[in-house]
Amino acid sequence: MYTTAFLDIPPLTAAAGTVRLPGSKSISNRVLLLAGLADGTTDVHDLLDSDDTRVMLAALEQLGCTLERSPGVLRVTGLGGQLKVRQAELFLGNAGTAMRPLTAALAVLAATQGAAFKLSGVARMHERPIGDLVDALRQLGCPITDLGQAGFPPLQVGCGAVGSLDTVTPIRVRGDVSSQFLTALLLALPLVSQNSPVTIEVEGELISKPYIDITLRLLERFGITVHRDSYQRFVIPQGSAYRTPGRIHVEGDASSASYFVALGALAATEHPIRIEGVGLDAIQGDIRFVEAAQAMGAQVQGGEGWLEVKRGRWPLKGIALDCNHIPDAAMTLAVMALYADRPTRLSNIASWRVKETDRIAAMACELRKLGAEVIEGHDFIEVAPLQRWHSASIHTYDDHRMAMCLSLAALNPLAGAQPAVAVRIEDPKCVAKTFPDYFETLFSVVSAAPGAIPVLTVDGPTASGKGTLASELARALGYHLLDSGALYRATALAAQGAGVALTDGPAVAAIAAKLDIRFESDLIWLKGQEISHELRLESTGGLASQVSVHPEVRQALHELQLSFRRLPGLVADGRDMGTVVFPQADLKVFLTASAEQRAQRRHKQLIAKGISANIDSLLLDLQARDERDKNRTASPLKPAEDALLLDNSDLSIETSVDQVLSWWEQRKAPKAAH
């Protein structure tokens, strides 16, 4: 997951490949609560691992559920409807699928078993309405106290005393704000159905009916069949009790599938995008996003647990659609509309305004940054095709779906954008709510325009700090890191291991051409063996300097170095990154610390590690390496003509990083449209 302040996505031009979706958020948190309330143990397979499920799991553990984790399976031993703790404070982040159902379940349990629980979340959660659910629970007789603004979290449910509830009188709840209120009641009320059936009546038109269908189907899996009269009246039979199904599988998230269905419709011209984990048999309502994508021109095939999508009609066809049945996935249609032949109008989406952010206002604002003409209303948004694209920095409002939807704007070259523009996604880690690896998954199946993947090079002499600087820059930008020195060091070790003389350029080059090296975080593997420590030894650095003088070795490693240029970008450090390997790099930095300064710095580093070192010997060694690097015939050490020089002799690493990032922003930051 990218944890950077922002993520710049260069212009993208094609897509093909296979993605495996994480588990459905809607199913995951429903299943967790049902398993937590049920009698017995439930094995939950393919559970979503995200912010929303983590807060639900933490709450269940606080309440006394037993959780046993193993790869791919979570074993939940439930409460059997009987509280183990009578008081707790539960923090539920910004997870509506945790806050609303837990409020209802704990309210009825606290009222009938004598307990009190406080439920709170992040600031945005305290702006998301819950008053209609609270009103319904108070009809039952549940004591609920507003701990902040009335009608919004935080709340206290229960007062510590045992009471009785009126389960005979039908409970009325509004259905036109959020279907989660009805879902919460459906999940909670079987707990108090011992003496009579419990009836729920919906006031107004129920929105997001497919989410209620998910709830009803999962209730059946846990032993409860709710009688439904249209979507206006629901009856929970007397004596209902949760029984574990033993094991249950969480299908892939259909809302998350929408981004890759759209990607296929936009960019899969030769080979399809294959989506695994959810298919046309899905129980989630958002699978009907496929129908909307087909209406716009996508070619879709599918079966049990899979979909394949290719571009069909181009440009896409603008549509007018009532999106009540796919409220979350409909956001993706708003971005697809940029690539259509006429305006697209999405209506009956008032629920967008009470989600993680006001999604209608947010979507309109961010699409306008890109240059789009947008009309918004209380429950609709209309988006015109984009004629002139602007590079933009997309504010994501701590809303995972804003980040994922708008990443698709980077496909603007397909719409004929002149020039093609990059898209900056602010706070990319917000996708952790439902799809932590979204951007990694996206980058695995898309291609960028030739030369569009940004490159920042850091060159300099031995011990100039280029490796540390490059590593910190890559971390700050979310880019891949090429430590070219590590390639030369690994080549030297591989040659030594094969008994090849380091003076034999052709023989060393043959080894370099087949170098089996792998980088994982801060670890480096050679032929399956972890060599990170050996690579960092001073003696290994001397060996690398010996093999790097051979032109044939440098040529052999050239293609390997170029292969590191992958989405979303690359920071490369070495001695000839800006002059030879990436001469068209977006920014070239050359470090100019003196040999004396570098010797002192290296001496301090070695002493700090408990390694004996002589500063005079270090200085002589550095000077010898500098001479060898400057005077070699192949790629001598020198700054590129357009490199920016940075004398970091007296600069901290933090100051050096800030300086280079400042230069980077001057060249790469999105420019606001005027």
XYZ file of C-alpha atoms in Angstrom:
674
model
C 0.000 0.000 0.000
C 1.247 3.469 -0.855
C 1.593 5.554 2.310
C 2.993 8.637 0.582
C 1.413 12.081 0.787
C 0.444 11.762 -2.852
C 0.855 9.419 -5.807
C 1.474 10.739 -9.311
C 0.072 8.482 -12.029
C 1.594 9.122 -15.451
C -0.550 8.972 -18.612
C -1.732 5.400 -19.230
C -2.457 3.944 -22.657
C -3.373 0.243 -22.434
C -4.539 -2.509 -20.095
C -4.457 -6.302 -20.070
C -3.997 -9.034 -17.496
C -5.609 -10.642 -14.469
C -6.574 -9.151 -11.118
C -7.730 -10.933 -7.988
C -10.170 -8.894 -5.921
C -10.158 -8.573 -2.137
C -13.228 -9.766 -0.272
C -16.405 -7.708 -0.254
C -16.564 -5.087 2.486
C -20.363 -5.337 2.672
C -20.269 -9.105 3.069
C -17.186 -9.179 5.320
C -18.514 -6.978 8.107
C -21.974 -8.543 7.998
C -20.453 -12.018 8.251
C -18.157 -10.946 11.084
C -21.028 -9.572 13.138
C -23.237 -12.600 12.448
C -20.412 -14.965 13.388
C -19.748 -12.903 16.509
C -23.383 -13.096 17.594
C -23.919 -16.752 16.666
C -23.605 -19.804 18.851
C -20.598 -21.867 17.804
C -17.513 -21.398 15.672
C -17.472 -20.093 12.107
C -14.569 -20.396 9.676
C -14.598 -17.277 7.482
C -12.680 -17.706 4.226
C -11.215 -14.864 2.096
C -12.227 -12.131 4.515
C -11.356 -8.612 3.405
C -8.319 -7.251 5.256
C -8.946 -3.504 5.458
C -9.478 -0.599 7.834
C -13.224 -1.299 8.060
C -12.875 -4.980 8.883
C -10.054 -4.311 11.337
C -12.242 -2.016 13.461
C -15.023 -4.609 13.429
C -12.593 -7.349 14.480
C -11.200 -5.158 17.250
C -14.730 -4.486 18.508
C -15.636 -8.189 18.500
C -12.512 -9.011 20.500
C -13.360 -6.283 23.009
C -16.792 -7.838 23.374
C -15.313 -11.260 24.147
C -15.396 -13.120 20.828
C -12.517 -15.504 20.221
C -10.645 -14.959 16.959
C -8.117 -17.449 15.568
C -6.221 -16.327 12.458
C -4.560 -18.504 9.831
C -3.725 -17.819 6.166
C -6.949 -17.254 4.229
C -9.185 -18.255 7.150
C -10.461 -16.523 10.272
C -12.089 -18.698 12.937
C -14.688 -16.802 14.975
C -16.220 -18.249 18.137
C -19.345 -16.237 18.810
C -21.162 -15.018 21.876
C -24.310 -17.043 21.307
C -26.310 -13.895 21.945
C -24.980 -13.543 25.514
C -22.739 -10.635 26.479
C -19.390 -11.462 28.079
C -18.585 -7.853 28.973
C -20.980 -5.255 30.289
C -19.036 -2.090 29.507
C -16.693 -1.042 26.685
C -15.704 1.902 24.517
C -15.561 0.941 20.850
C -13.743 3.021 18.229
C -15.083 2.263 14.760
C -13.112 4.613 12.513
C -15.155 5.666 9.483
C -16.798 2.276 8.982
C -20.541 2.671 8.519
C -20.817 -1.114 8.094
C -19.494 -1.436 11.653
C -21.046 1.593 13.369
C -24.677 1.117 12.332
C -25.053 -2.682 12.897
C -23.059 -2.663 16.151
C -25.140 0.232 17.449
C -28.306 -1.783 16.890
C -27.001 -5.133 18.151
C -25.416 -3.679 21.282
C -28.431 -1.481 21.971
C -30.793 -4.472 22.240
C -28.277 -6.629 24.116
C -27.404 -3.840 26.546
C -31.071 -3.101 27.210
C -32.006 -6.731 27.917
C -28.813 -7.872 29.672
C -27.818 -4.756 31.618
C -24.806 -3.179 29.909
C -23.573 0.147 28.527
C -21.340 0.709 25.513
C -19.893 3.850 23.974
C -19.388 3.911 20.203
C -17.329 6.555 18.419
C -15.298 7.080 15.243
C -13.250 9.572 13.301
C -14.479 13.134 12.787
C -16.219 12.273 9.508
C -18.110 9.414 11.180
C -19.460 11.950 13.657
C -20.909 13.828 10.658
C -22.672 10.771 9.203
C -26.330 10.532 10.258
C -27.549 7.755 12.493
C -30.623 9.452 13.934
C -33.178 7.376 12.013
C -31.667 4.174 13.393
C -31.567 5.623 16.904
C -35.234 6.662 16.615
C -36.175 3.118 15.597
C -34.257 1.592 18.511
C -35.870 4.018 20.955
C -39.284 2.835 19.713
C -38.281 -0.569 21.068
C -37.347 0.952 24.407
C -33.558 0.906 24.030
C -31.886 3.596 26.167
C -29.528 5.564 23.893
C -27.652 8.736 24.808
C -26.235 11.221 22.307
C -22.664 12.039 23.325
C -22.307 14.765 20.708
C -24.676 16.278 18.187
C -28.105 14.660 18.341
C -28.644 12.202 15.512
C -24.943 11.511 14.963
C -22.238 9.465 16.651
C -20.719 9.257 19.215
C -23.388 7.422 21.209
C -23.893 5.433 24.358
C -26.230 2.456 24.093
C -27.647 1.003 27.276
C -27.523 2.423 30.779
C -26.301 -0.579 32.732
C -29.749 -1.618 33.905
C -31.813 -4.575 32.681
C -35.028 -3.572 30.933
C -37.678 -4.974 28.635
C -38.314 -4.125 24.997
C -41.551 -3.762 23.054
C -41.104 -6.272 20.252
C -44.819 -6.587 19.527
C -45.407 -3.139 18.055
C -43.980 -2.790 14.515
C -40.759 -0.780 14.410
C -40.731 1.968 11.814
C -37.560 3.157 10.112
C -36.879 5.518 7.227
C -35.530 3.863 4.107
C -34.635 6.891 1.997
C -31.400 7.956 3.733
C -29.332 4.795 4.092
C -30.168 1.115 3.737
C -27.649 0.447 6.524
C -30.278 1.480 9.099
C -32.594 -1.324 7.968
C -29.682 -3.773 7.708
C -28.688 -2.909 11.282
C -32.184 -3.697 12.567
C -32.393 -6.930 10.574
C -29.105 -8.098 12.062
C -29.953 -7.078 15.625
C -33.603 -7.939 16.183
C -33.340 -11.742 15.994
C -31.543 -11.367 19.349
C -34.832 -10.276 20.996
C -37.358 -12.440 19.144
C -37.777 -15.041 21.884
C -41.314 -14.050 22.881
C -42.857 -12.846 19.624
C -42.166 -12.151 15.967
C -40.533 -8.784 15.351
C -41.816 -6.582 12.528
C -40.007 -3.757 10.779
C -41.902 -1.329 8.563
C -40.049 0.932 6.143
C -41.159 4.531 5.730
C -40.666 5.991 2.275
C -38.934 4.449 -0.709
C -36.128 2.104 0.314
C -32.847 2.958 -1.383
C -30.041 0.516 -2.187
C -32.306 -2.537 -2.128
C -29.530 -4.889 -3.304
C -27.696 -4.306 -0.028
C -30.789 -5.499 1.848
C -30.798 -8.596 -0.337
C -27.223 -9.294 0.796
C -28.321 -8.983 4.422
C -31.278 -11.325 3.963
C -29.211 -13.976 2.186
C -26.548 -13.911 4.886
C -29.173 -14.147 7.621
C -30.394 -17.325 5.931
C -26.868 -18.736 6.042
C -26.920 -18.191 9.816
C -30.298 -19.865 10.289
C -32.800 -17.000 10.085
C -35.368 -16.617 7.314
C -36.942 -13.162 7.312
C -40.367 -12.822 5.693
C -40.392 -9.849 3.316
C -43.461 -8.069 1.955
C -42.018 -6.182 -1.000
C -39.395 -3.919 0.561
C -41.829 -2.240 2.956
C -42.380 -4.825 5.693
C -40.012 -7.414 7.187
C -40.982 -10.016 9.815
C -38.417 -11.879 11.924
C -39.956 -15.152 13.154
C -40.441 -15.765 16.851
C -37.629 -17.757 18.422
C -35.057 -16.855 15.788
C -31.495 -17.659 16.863
C -28.176 -17.415 15.095
C -26.581 -20.760 14.237
C -23.154 -20.978 12.675
C -23.005 -22.405 9.149
C -19.606 -23.843 10.087
C -17.784 -22.215 7.208
C -18.589 -19.325 4.897
C -16.790 -17.808 1.900
C -16.587 -14.049 1.270
C -16.815 -13.319 -2.432
C -14.735 -10.584 -4.052
C -15.892 -7.000 -3.740
C -18.212 -6.106 -6.625
C -17.816 -2.377 -6.007
C -14.052 -2.764 -6.364
C -14.608 -4.809 -9.514
C -16.177 -1.727 -11.111
C -12.787 -0.011 -11.487
C -11.391 -2.924 -13.472
C -14.567 -3.390 -15.504
C -14.202 0.277 -16.433
C -10.499 -0.200 -17.113
C -11.278 -2.994 -19.537
C -13.957 -0.921 -21.255
C -11.522 1.962 -21.665
C -8.163 0.381 -22.379
C -8.282 -3.391 -23.039
C -8.140 -3.260 -26.825
C -6.163 -6.426 -27.607
C -6.445 -8.706 -24.588
C -9.100 -8.542 -21.870
C -8.919 -7.584 -18.249
C -9.798 -10.717 -16.305
C -11.315 -10.197 -12.850
C -11.293 -13.116 -10.423
C -13.110 -13.433 -7.114
C -16.486 -12.135 -8.251
C -18.623 -13.130 -11.211
C -22.075 -12.883 -12.719
C -23.328 -15.171 -9.924
C -22.423 -12.627 -7.199
C -24.957 -11.882 -4.462
C -23.861 -8.229 -4.346
C -26.057 -5.704 -6.071
C -23.081 -3.801 -7.452
C -22.465 -6.664 -9.881
C -25.146 -4.934 -11.952
C -22.536 -2.304 -12.701
C -21.664 -4.705 -15.516
C -25.004 -3.871 -17.167
C -24.263 -0.145 -17.020
C -20.781 -0.680 -18.455
C -22.255 -2.744 -21.261
C -24.757 0.019 -21.969
C -21.820 2.396 -22.381
C -20.078 -0.005 -24.765
C -18.048 -2.524 -22.759
C -17.736 -6.117 -23.947
C -18.189 -8.366 -20.910
C -18.136 -12.104 -20.461
C -18.424 -13.858 -17.134
C -19.240 -16.910 -15.131
C -19.029 -18.232 -11.578
C -16.388 -16.111 -9.843
C -14.907 -14.395 -12.928
C -15.394 -11.606 -15.452
C -13.526 -10.657 -18.623
C -13.831 -7.174 -20.084
C -12.634 -5.606 -23.318
C -13.254 -2.325 -25.072
C -16.261 -2.461 -27.391
C -17.821 0.766 -28.578
C -15.442 3.745 -28.729
C -15.889 6.401 -27.619
C -18.184 5.143 -24.904
C -21.862 5.967 -25.114
C -23.186 8.542 -22.678
C -26.187 7.255 -20.736
C -28.905 8.377 -18.343
C -29.292 5.914 -15.479
C -31.186 5.566 -12.207
C -28.354 4.321 -9.981
C -30.317 3.509 -6.848
C -29.379 -0.155 -7.264
C -25.590 0.466 -7.572
C -24.858 3.538 -5.426
C -21.183 2.795 -4.720
C -20.235 1.447 -8.136
C -22.056 4.303 -9.850
C -19.175 6.587 -8.904
C -17.073 4.780 -11.488
C -19.611 5.711 -14.177
C -18.992 9.390 -13.427
C -15.358 8.983 -14.482
C -16.213 6.774 -17.462
C -18.441 9.633 -18.595
C -15.320 11.661 -19.387
C -14.638 9.221 -22.239
C -18.175 9.186 -23.686
C -19.705 10.723 -26.794
C -22.391 12.689 -24.960
C -23.243 13.723 -21.374
C -23.966 11.022 -18.799
C -26.582 11.649 -16.098
C -26.609 9.549 -12.925
C -29.746 9.992 -10.820
C -31.302 8.756 -7.570
C -27.937 8.959 -5.799
C -28.887 11.090 -2.791
C -27.150 8.507 -0.577
C -23.809 9.725 -2.000
C -24.149 12.787 0.211
C -24.047 10.787 3.474
C -21.182 8.444 2.640
C -17.511 8.827 3.640
C -17.825 12.336 2.194
C -20.484 14.235 0.255
C -19.651 12.302 -2.872
C -21.787 14.342 -5.260
C -20.062 17.583 -4.271
C -16.649 15.941 -4.107
C -16.963 14.236 -7.484
C -18.166 17.439 -9.150
C -15.275 19.420 -7.671
C -12.564 16.956 -8.702
C -13.933 16.355 -12.214
C -13.970 20.104 -12.773
C -10.288 20.219 -11.836
C -9.684 17.891 -14.773
C -11.553 20.299 -17.029
C -14.972 18.634 -17.121
C -18.337 20.369 -17.276
C -20.443 19.022 -14.412
C -23.992 19.709 -13.277
C -24.931 18.543 -9.797
C -28.220 18.411 -7.949
C -29.570 17.051 -4.697
C -29.682 13.489 -6.010
C -27.987 13.539 -9.409
C -24.804 14.390 -11.258
C -24.366 15.017 -14.974
C -20.925 14.828 -16.552
C -20.027 15.950 -20.075
C -17.241 14.337 -22.123
C -13.923 16.018 -21.595
C -12.538 17.931 -24.550
C -9.476 19.548 -23.001
C -7.801 17.700 -20.161
C -5.964 19.427 -17.333
C -3.352 17.882 -15.102
C -4.843 17.882 -11.621
C -4.152 17.064 -8.015
C -7.164 15.050 -6.856
C -8.278 15.607 -3.284
C -9.641 12.315 -1.967
C -11.514 13.459 1.173
C -10.331 10.342 3.083
C -12.705 8.466 0.746
C -11.353 5.281 -0.778
C -13.754 5.317 -3.709
C -12.794 8.854 -4.737
C -9.157 7.741 -4.997
C -9.863 4.582 -6.946
C -12.429 6.050 -9.350
C -10.397 9.073 -10.286
C -7.221 7.108 -10.897
C -8.924 6.132 -14.181
C -8.533 9.735 -15.350
C -4.888 8.848 -16.052
C -6.126 7.019 -19.161
C -6.691 10.413 -20.793
C -4.355 9.702 -23.777
C -7.067 7.293 -24.997
C -9.443 10.247 -25.232
C -6.980 12.145 -27.390
C -5.732 14.427 -24.622
C -3.167 16.840 -26.061
C -0.907 16.846 -24.284
C -1.466 13.717 -22.222
C -1.501 14.632 -18.533
C -0.531 12.969 -15.281
C -3.012 12.696 -12.416
C -1.984 13.191 -8.788
C -3.947 11.239 -6.169
C -3.644 12.848 -2.753
C -3.495 10.599 0.326
C -3.481 7.314 -1.636
C -3.494 5.286 1.578
C -7.196 6.068 1.989
C -7.830 2.982 -0.186
C -6.948 0.919 2.906
C -10.629 1.122 3.818
C -11.520 -1.588 1.268
C -8.648 -2.295 -1.145
C -5.203 -1.677 0.399
C -3.317 -2.932 -2.678
C -5.461 -1.146 -5.247
C -2.729 0.903 -6.863
C -0.276 -1.998 -6.959
C -3.005 -4.070 -8.626
C -3.779 -1.297 -11.100
C -0.132 -0.860 -12.063
C 0.202 -4.609 -12.658
C -2.266 -4.503 -15.583
C -1.731 -1.105 -17.241
C 0.903 0.347 -19.536
C 2.117 3.921 -19.710
C 2.740 6.029 -22.761
C 6.306 5.659 -24.103
C 8.680 7.686 -21.979
C 5.884 8.743 -19.630
C 7.097 6.918 -16.518
C 8.990 9.558 -14.528
C 12.622 9.050 -13.579
C 14.719 10.904 -11.017
C 18.450 10.141 -11.027
C 20.946 10.672 -8.223
C 24.597 10.352 -9.241
C 27.761 11.020 -7.332
C 31.072 9.593 -6.172
C 31.595 6.817 -3.654
C 30.314 7.540 -0.126
C 28.515 10.720 -1.227
C 25.270 9.532 0.371
C 23.505 8.965 -2.934
C 22.112 5.591 -1.870
C 20.517 6.956 1.290
C 19.188 10.015 -0.529
C 17.744 7.947 -3.366
C 16.091 5.515 -0.951
C 14.401 8.330 0.973
C 13.265 10.008 -2.242
C 11.768 6.758 -3.532
C 9.948 6.291 -0.232
C 8.585 9.851 -0.318
C 7.345 9.558 -3.903
C 6.171 5.947 -3.785
C 8.551 5.073 -6.627
C 10.667 2.028 -7.373
C 14.329 2.255 -6.409
C 17.270 1.246 -8.583
C 20.467 0.903 -6.585
C 22.801 0.436 -9.540
C 25.747 -0.007 -7.192
C 24.026 -3.102 -5.800
C 23.930 -4.576 -9.304
C 27.677 -4.123 -9.713
C 28.341 -5.460 -6.236
C 26.133 -8.486 -6.885
C 27.883 -9.066 -10.205
C 31.254 -9.033 -8.440
C 30.045 -11.502 -5.791
C 28.501 -13.746 -8.454
C 31.738 -13.677 -10.469
C 33.807 -14.527 -7.411
C 31.451 -17.351 -6.550
C 31.840 -18.730 -10.064
C 35.627 -18.506 -9.871
C 35.835 -15.825 -12.567
C 38.655 -13.295 -12.372
C 37.309 -9.763 -11.944
C 39.852 -8.579 -14.516
C 38.226 -10.765 -17.199
C 35.683 -8.305 -18.587
C 33.942 -10.632 -21.100
C 33.573 -13.425 -18.528
C 32.188 -11.067 -15.873
C 29.834 -9.572 -18.464
C 28.468 -13.022 -19.240
C 27.599 -13.422 -15.567
C 26.088 -9.911 -15.407
C 23.837 -10.677 -18.392
C 22.240 -13.580 -16.491
C 22.238 -11.995 -13.038
C 19.474 -13.587 -10.956
C 18.821 -10.726 -8.529
C 15.690 -9.766 -6.655
C 14.907 -6.729 -4.492
C 12.302 -6.938 -1.701
C 11.955 -3.901 0.549
C 15.420 -3.511 2.113
C 16.530 -7.049 1.261
C 18.457 -8.213 -1.802
C 18.513 -11.799 -3.057
C 21.022 -13.387 -5.447
C 20.140 -16.810 -6.852
C 17.596 -17.210 -4.056
C 20.121 -16.388 -1.330
C 19.756 -13.233 0.793
C 22.988 -11.208 0.380
C 22.043 -7.788 1.799
C 24.779 -7.812 4.440
C 27.540 -8.987 2.114
C 26.534 -6.370 -0.446
C 27.055 -3.530 2.038
C 30.572 -4.528 3.122
C 33.383 -2.100 2.311
C 35.316 -4.914 0.653
C 32.411 -5.639 -1.691
C 32.352 -1.980 -2.714
C 35.960 -2.275 -3.807
C 35.116 -5.348 -5.892
C 32.244 -3.479 -7.578
C 34.614 -0.682 -8.553
C 36.840 -3.263 -10.252
C 34.098 -4.815 -12.401
C 32.451 -1.493 -13.303
C 35.474 -0.427 -15.366
C 34.663 -3.023 -18.031
C 32.537 -1.571 -20.880
C 31.046 -4.987 -21.625
C 29.876 -5.347 -17.998
C 28.210 -1.943 -18.079
C 26.494 -2.870 -21.349
C 25.337 -6.203 -19.959
C 23.702 -4.480 -16.977
C 22.212 -1.692 -19.079
C 19.016 -3.548 -20.073
C 18.536 -4.805 -16.524
C 18.759 -1.235 -15.245
C 16.242 -0.017 -17.828
C 13.784 -2.708 -16.696
C 13.484 -0.992 -13.317
C 11.554 1.833 -14.981
C 8.096 0.707 -13.929
C 4.902 2.382 -12.817
C 4.453 4.681 -11.066
C 8.055 5.940 -11.345
C 11.724 5.338 -10.603
C 14.491 6.850 -8.493
C 17.867 5.573 -9.750
C 21.200 6.098 -8.034
C 24.690 5.421 -9.321
C 27.500 7.057 -11.205
C 26.073 7.244 -14.732
C 22.324 7.157 -14.254
C 21.796 10.652 -15.629
C 24.485 10.531 -18.309
C 24.145 7.046 -19.812
C 21.294 4.922 -18.480
C 18.508 7.516 -18.237
C 19.698 10.535 -20.241
C 16.077 11.738 -20.609
C 15.354 11.613 -16.864
C 12.907 14.222 -15.584
C 15.347 15.403 -12.924
C 19.061 14.675 -12.541
C 20.878 15.366 -9.296
C 24.648 15.135 -8.841
C 26.182 15.136 -5.368
C 29.433 17.074 -4.982
C 30.704 16.465 -1.435
C 34.514 16.498 -1.244
C 36.565 13.360 -0.662
C 37.595 14.699 2.771
C 33.969 15.224 3.800
C 32.988 11.799 2.496
C 35.859 10.132 4.324
C 34.820 11.741 7.603
C 31.204 10.699 7.051
C 32.157 7.124 6.230
C 34.508 6.984 9.246
C 31.683 8.030 11.591
C 29.344 5.436 10.063
C 31.835 2.611 10.523
C 32.737 3.601 14.086
C 29.036 3.806 14.947
C 28.676 0.226 13.726
C 31.587 -0.887 15.908
C 33.871 -1.404 12.908
C 37.487 -0.341 13.290
C 38.474 2.242 10.658
C 41.361 4.597 9.866
C 40.279 7.903 8.365
C 43.515 8.353 6.399
C 43.119 4.939 4.795
C 39.484 5.708 3.987
C 40.466 8.973 2.354
C 43.134 7.326 0.216
C 40.703 4.603 -0.824
C 38.013 7.132 -1.801
C 40.482 9.217 -3.771
C 41.675 6.107 -5.608
C 38.091 5.123 -6.444
C 37.292 8.638 -7.625
C 40.282 8.593 -9.983
C 39.327 5.188 -11.308
C 35.690 6.238 -11.817
C 36.545 9.560 -13.466
C 39.143 8.162 -15.853
C 37.524 4.949 -17.015
C 36.734 4.816 -20.724
C 33.196 3.508 -20.201
C 30.806 5.990 -18.604
C 33.286 8.071 -16.613
C 31.929 9.696 -13.459
C 30.759 13.222 -14.256
C 27.573 15.239 -13.850
C 25.125 15.333 -16.763
C 25.061 18.690 -18.492
C 21.548 19.377 -17.219
C 22.091 17.939 -13.722
C 21.450 20.036 -10.641
C 24.461 20.014 -8.334
C 23.894 19.425 -4.633
C 26.763 19.876 -2.234
C 25.545 17.819 0.691
C 28.770 18.056 2.681
C 27.101 19.850 5.583
C 23.463 18.919 4.908
C 21.419 16.412 6.880
C 19.666 13.715 4.896
C 16.327 15.385 5.710
C 17.505 18.717 4.276
C 18.885 17.022 1.170
C 15.610 15.174 0.607
C 13.582 18.352 1.041
C 15.772 20.184 -1.469
C 15.441 17.509 -4.146
C 11.691 17.157 -3.576
C 11.391 20.910 -3.986
C 13.157 20.682 -7.334
C 10.906 17.771 -8.283
C 7.749 19.681 -7.430
C 8.864 22.606 -9.570
C 9.040 20.277 -12.552
C 6.321 17.693 -11.950
C 3.572 19.139 -9.755
C 0.168 19.400 -11.501
C -0.606 22.930 -12.641
C -4.006 24.320 -11.725
C -6.247 25.116 -14.672
C -7.124 28.762 -15.312
